[in-house]
JSON list of C-alpha atoms in Angstrom, two decimals:
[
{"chain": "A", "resi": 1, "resn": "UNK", "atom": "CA", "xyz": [-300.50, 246.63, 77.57]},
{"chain": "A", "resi": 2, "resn": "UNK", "atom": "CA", "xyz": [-300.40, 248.30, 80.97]},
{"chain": "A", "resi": 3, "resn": "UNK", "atom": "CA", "xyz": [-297.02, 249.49, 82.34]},
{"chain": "A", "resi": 4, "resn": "UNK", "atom": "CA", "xyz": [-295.63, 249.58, 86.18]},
{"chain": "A", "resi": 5, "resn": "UNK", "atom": "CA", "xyz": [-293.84, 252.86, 86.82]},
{"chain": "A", "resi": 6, "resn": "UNK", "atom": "CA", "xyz": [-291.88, 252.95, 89.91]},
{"chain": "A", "resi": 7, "resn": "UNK", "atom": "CA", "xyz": [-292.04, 255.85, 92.10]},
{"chain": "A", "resi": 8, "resn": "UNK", "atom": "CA", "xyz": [-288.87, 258.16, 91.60]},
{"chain": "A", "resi": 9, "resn": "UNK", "atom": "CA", "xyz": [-288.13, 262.14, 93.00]},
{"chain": "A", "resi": 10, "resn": "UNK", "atom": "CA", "xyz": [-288.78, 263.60, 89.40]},
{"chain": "A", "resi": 11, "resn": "UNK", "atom": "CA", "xyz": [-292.12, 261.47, 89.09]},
{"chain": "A", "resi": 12, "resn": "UNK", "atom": "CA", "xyz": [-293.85, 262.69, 92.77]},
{"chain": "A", "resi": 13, "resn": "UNK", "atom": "CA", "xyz": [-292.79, 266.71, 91.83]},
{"chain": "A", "resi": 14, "resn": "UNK", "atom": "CA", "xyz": [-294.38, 265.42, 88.91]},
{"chain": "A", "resi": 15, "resn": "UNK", "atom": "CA", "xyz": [-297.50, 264.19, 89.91]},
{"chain": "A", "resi": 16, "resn": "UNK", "atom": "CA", "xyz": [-297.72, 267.07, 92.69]},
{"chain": "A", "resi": 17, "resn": "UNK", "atom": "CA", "xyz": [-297.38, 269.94, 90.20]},
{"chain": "A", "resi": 18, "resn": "UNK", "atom": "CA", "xyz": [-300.38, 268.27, 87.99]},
{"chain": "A", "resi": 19, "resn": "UNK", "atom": "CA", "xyz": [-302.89, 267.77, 91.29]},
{"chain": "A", "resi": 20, "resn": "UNK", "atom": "CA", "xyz": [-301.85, 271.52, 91.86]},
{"chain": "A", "resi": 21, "resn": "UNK", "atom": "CA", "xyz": [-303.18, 272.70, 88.73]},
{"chain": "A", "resi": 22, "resn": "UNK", "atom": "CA", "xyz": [-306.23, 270.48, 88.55]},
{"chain": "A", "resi": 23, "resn": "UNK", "atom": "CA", "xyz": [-309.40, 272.82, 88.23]},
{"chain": "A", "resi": 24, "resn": "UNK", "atom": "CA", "xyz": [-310.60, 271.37, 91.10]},
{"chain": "A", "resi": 25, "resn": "UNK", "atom": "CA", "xyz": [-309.64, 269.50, 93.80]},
{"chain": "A", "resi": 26, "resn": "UNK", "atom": "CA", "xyz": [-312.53, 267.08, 94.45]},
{"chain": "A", "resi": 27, "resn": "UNK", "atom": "CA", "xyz": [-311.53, 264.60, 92.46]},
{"chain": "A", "resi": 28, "resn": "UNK", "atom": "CA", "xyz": [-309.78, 260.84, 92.86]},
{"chain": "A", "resi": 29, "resn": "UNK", "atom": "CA", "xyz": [-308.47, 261.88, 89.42]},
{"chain": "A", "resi": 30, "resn": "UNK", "atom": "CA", "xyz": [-305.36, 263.30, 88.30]},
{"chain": "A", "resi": 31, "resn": "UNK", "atom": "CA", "xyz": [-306.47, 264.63, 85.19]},
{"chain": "A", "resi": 32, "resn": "UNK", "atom": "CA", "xyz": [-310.12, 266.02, 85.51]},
{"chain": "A", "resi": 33, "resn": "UNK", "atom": "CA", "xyz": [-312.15, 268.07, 84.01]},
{"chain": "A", "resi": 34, "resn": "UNK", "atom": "CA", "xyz": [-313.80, 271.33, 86.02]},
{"chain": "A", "resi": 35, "resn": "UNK", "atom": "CA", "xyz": [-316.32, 268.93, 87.44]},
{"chain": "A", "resi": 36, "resn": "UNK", "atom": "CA", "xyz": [-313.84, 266.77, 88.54]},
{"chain": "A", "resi": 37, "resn": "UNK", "atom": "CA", "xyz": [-314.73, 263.74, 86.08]},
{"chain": "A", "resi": 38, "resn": "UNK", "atom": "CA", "xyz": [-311.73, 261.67, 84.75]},
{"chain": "A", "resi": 39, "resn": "UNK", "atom": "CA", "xyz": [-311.22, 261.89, 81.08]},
{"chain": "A", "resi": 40, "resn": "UNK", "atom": "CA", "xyz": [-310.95, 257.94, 80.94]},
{"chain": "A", "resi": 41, "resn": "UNK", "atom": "CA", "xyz": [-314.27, 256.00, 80.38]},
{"chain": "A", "resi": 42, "resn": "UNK", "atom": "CA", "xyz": [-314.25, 252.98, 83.01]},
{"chain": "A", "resi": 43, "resn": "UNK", "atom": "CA", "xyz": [-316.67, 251.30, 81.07]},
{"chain": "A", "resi": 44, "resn": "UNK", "atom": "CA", "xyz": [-315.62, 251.72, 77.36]},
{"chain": "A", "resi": 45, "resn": "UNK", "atom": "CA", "xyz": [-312.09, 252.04, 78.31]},
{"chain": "A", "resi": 46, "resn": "UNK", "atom": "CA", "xyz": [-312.26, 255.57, 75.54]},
{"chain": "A", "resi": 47, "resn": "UNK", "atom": "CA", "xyz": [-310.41, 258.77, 76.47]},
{"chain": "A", "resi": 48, "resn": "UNK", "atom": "CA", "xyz": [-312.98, 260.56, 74.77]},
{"chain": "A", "resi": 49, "resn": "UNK", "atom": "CA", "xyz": [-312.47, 264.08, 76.60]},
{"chain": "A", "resi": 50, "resn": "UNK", "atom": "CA", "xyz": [-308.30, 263.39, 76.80]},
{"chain": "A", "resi": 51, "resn": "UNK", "atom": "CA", "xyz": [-309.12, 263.30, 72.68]},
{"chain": "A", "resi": 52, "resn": "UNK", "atom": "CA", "xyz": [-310.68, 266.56, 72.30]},
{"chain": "A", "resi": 53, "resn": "UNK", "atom": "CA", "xyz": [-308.99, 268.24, 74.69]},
{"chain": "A", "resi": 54, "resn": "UNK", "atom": "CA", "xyz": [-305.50, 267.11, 72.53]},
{"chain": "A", "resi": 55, "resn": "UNK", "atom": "CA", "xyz": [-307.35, 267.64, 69.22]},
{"chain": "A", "resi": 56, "resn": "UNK", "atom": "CA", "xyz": [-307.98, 271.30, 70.14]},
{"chain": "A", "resi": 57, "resn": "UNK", "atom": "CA", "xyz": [-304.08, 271.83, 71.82]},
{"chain": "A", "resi": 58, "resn": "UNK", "atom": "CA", "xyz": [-303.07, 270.68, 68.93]},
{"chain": "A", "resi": 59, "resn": "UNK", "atom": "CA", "xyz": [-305.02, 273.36, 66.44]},
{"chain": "A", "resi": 60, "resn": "UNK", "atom": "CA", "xyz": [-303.66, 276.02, 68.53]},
{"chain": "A", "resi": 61, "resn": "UNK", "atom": "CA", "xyz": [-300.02, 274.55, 68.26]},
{"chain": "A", "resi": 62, "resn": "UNK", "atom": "CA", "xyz": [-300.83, 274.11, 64.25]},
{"chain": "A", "resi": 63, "resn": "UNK", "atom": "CA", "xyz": [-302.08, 278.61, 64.27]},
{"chain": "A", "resi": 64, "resn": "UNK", "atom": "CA", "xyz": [-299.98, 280.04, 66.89]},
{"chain": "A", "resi": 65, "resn": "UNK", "atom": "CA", "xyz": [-296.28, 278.46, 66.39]},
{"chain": "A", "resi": 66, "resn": "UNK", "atom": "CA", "xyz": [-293.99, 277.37, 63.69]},
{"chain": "A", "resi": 67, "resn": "UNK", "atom": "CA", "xyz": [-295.08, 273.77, 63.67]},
{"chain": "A", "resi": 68, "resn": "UNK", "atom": "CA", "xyz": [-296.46, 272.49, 60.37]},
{"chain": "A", "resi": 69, "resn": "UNK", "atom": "CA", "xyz": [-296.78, 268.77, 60.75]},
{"chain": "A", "resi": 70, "resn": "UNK", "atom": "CA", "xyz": [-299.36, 267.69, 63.77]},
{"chain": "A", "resi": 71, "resn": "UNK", "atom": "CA", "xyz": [-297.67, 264.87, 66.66]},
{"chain": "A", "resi": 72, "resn": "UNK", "atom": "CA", "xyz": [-299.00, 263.44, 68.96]},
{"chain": "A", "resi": 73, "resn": "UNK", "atom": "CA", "xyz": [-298.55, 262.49, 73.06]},
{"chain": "A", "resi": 74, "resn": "UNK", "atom": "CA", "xyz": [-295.91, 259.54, 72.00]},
{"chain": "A", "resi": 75, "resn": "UNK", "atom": "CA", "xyz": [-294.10, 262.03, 69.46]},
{"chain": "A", "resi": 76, "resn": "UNK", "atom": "CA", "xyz": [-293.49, 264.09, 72.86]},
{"chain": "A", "resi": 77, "resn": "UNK", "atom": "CA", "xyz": [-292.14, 260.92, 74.97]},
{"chain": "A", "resi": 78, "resn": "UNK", "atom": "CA", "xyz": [-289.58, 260.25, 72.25]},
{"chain": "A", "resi": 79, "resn": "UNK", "atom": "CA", "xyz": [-288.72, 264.02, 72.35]},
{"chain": "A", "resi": 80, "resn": "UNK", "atom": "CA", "xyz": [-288.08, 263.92, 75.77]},
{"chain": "A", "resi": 81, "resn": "UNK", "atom": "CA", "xyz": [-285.98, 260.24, 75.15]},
{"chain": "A", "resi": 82, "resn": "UNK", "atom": "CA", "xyz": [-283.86, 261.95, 72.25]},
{"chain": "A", "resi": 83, "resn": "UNK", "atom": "CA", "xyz": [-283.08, 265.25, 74.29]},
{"chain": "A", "resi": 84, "resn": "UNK", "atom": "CA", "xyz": [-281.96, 263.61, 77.45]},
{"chain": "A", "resi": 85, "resn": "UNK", "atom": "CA", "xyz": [-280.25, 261.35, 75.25]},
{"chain": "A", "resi": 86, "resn": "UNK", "atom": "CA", "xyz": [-278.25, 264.01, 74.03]},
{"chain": "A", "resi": 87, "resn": "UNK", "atom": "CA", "xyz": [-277.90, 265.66, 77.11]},
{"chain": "A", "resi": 88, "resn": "UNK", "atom": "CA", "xyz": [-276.02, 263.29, 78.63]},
{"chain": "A", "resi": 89, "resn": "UNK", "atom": "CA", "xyz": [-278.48, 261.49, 81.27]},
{"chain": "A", "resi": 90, "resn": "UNK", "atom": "CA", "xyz": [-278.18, 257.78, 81.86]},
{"chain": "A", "resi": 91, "resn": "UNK", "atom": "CA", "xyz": [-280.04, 255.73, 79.51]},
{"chain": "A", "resi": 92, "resn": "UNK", "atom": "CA", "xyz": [-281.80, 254.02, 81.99]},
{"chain": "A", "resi": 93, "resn": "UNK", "atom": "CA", "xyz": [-283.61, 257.40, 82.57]},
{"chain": "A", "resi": 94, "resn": "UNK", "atom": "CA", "xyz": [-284.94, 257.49, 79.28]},
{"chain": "A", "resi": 95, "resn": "UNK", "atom": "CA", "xyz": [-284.97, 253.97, 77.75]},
{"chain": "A", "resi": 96, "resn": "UNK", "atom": "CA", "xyz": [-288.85, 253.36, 79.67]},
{"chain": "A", "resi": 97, "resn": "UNK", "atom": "CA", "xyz": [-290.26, 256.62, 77.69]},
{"chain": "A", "resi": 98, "resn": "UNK", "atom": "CA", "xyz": [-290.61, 255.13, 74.50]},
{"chain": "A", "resi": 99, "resn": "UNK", "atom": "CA", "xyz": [-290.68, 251.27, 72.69]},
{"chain": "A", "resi": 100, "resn": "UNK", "atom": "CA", "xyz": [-288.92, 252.79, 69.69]},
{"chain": "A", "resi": 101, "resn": "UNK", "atom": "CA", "xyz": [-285.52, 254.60, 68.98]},
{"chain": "A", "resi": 102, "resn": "UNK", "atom": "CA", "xyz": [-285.82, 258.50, 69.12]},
{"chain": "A", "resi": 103, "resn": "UNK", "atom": "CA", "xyz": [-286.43, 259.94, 65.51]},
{"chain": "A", "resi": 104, "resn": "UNK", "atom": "CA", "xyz": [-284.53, 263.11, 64.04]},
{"chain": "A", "resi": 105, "resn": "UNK", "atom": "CA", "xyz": [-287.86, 263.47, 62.01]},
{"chain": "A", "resi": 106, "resn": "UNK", "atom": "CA", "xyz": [-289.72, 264.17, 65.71]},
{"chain": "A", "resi": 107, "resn": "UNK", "atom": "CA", "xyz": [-287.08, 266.13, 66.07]},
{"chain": "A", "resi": 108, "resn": "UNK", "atom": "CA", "xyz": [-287.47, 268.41, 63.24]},
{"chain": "A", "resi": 109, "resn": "UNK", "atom": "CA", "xyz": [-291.34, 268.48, 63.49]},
{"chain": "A", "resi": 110, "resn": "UNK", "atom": "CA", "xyz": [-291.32, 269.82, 67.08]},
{"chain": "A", "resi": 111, "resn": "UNK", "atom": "CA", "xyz": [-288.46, 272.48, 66.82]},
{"chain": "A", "resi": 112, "resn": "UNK", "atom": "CA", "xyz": [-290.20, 273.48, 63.36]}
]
């Protein structure tokens, strides 16, 4: 299922602060490696470097913090749902980040 995102303020800072830390800057991609090569496969459609690259994130979150139960990417969306949630900002900020209610069990395995 693809999804439209419109262009807001928070979403361009957003999407300049990642092409500012991209290794390099000869790529069309936003999220390259250091030669520049999107972590998407065009042709199989896999995110085979994205994968490894959050496979070893994630062992360094499970040695080096008090987390004890591994998440993933959409864990983090809801996160972000549930805390602006609770902070106060509209709903219709936060509703788009994730298909499902925000989970106190997220919440317990990311503040662990």
């Amino acid at each position: 299922m693809k999804r439209l995102y419109l262009w807001s303020h928070d979403l361009r800072a957003a999407v300049k602060d990642a092409e500012a830390a991209r290794p390099v800057n000869i790529s069309p991609w936003l999220f390259c490696n250091r030669e520049g090569v999107g972590y998407i496969n065009e042709k199989t459609g896999r995110a085979g470097g994205w994968e490894s690259l959050w496979r070893n994130f994630m062992d360094r979150v499970m040695t080096e913090t008090k987390v004890t139960v591994p998440f993933n990417e959409h864990d983090i969306r809801a996160k972000v749902a549930s805390d602006a949630e609770s902070l106060g900002t509209p709903a219709h900020c936060w509703r788009t980040l994730t298909a499902r209610p925000p989970s106190a069990s997220i919440d317990a395995r990311l503040s662990g």
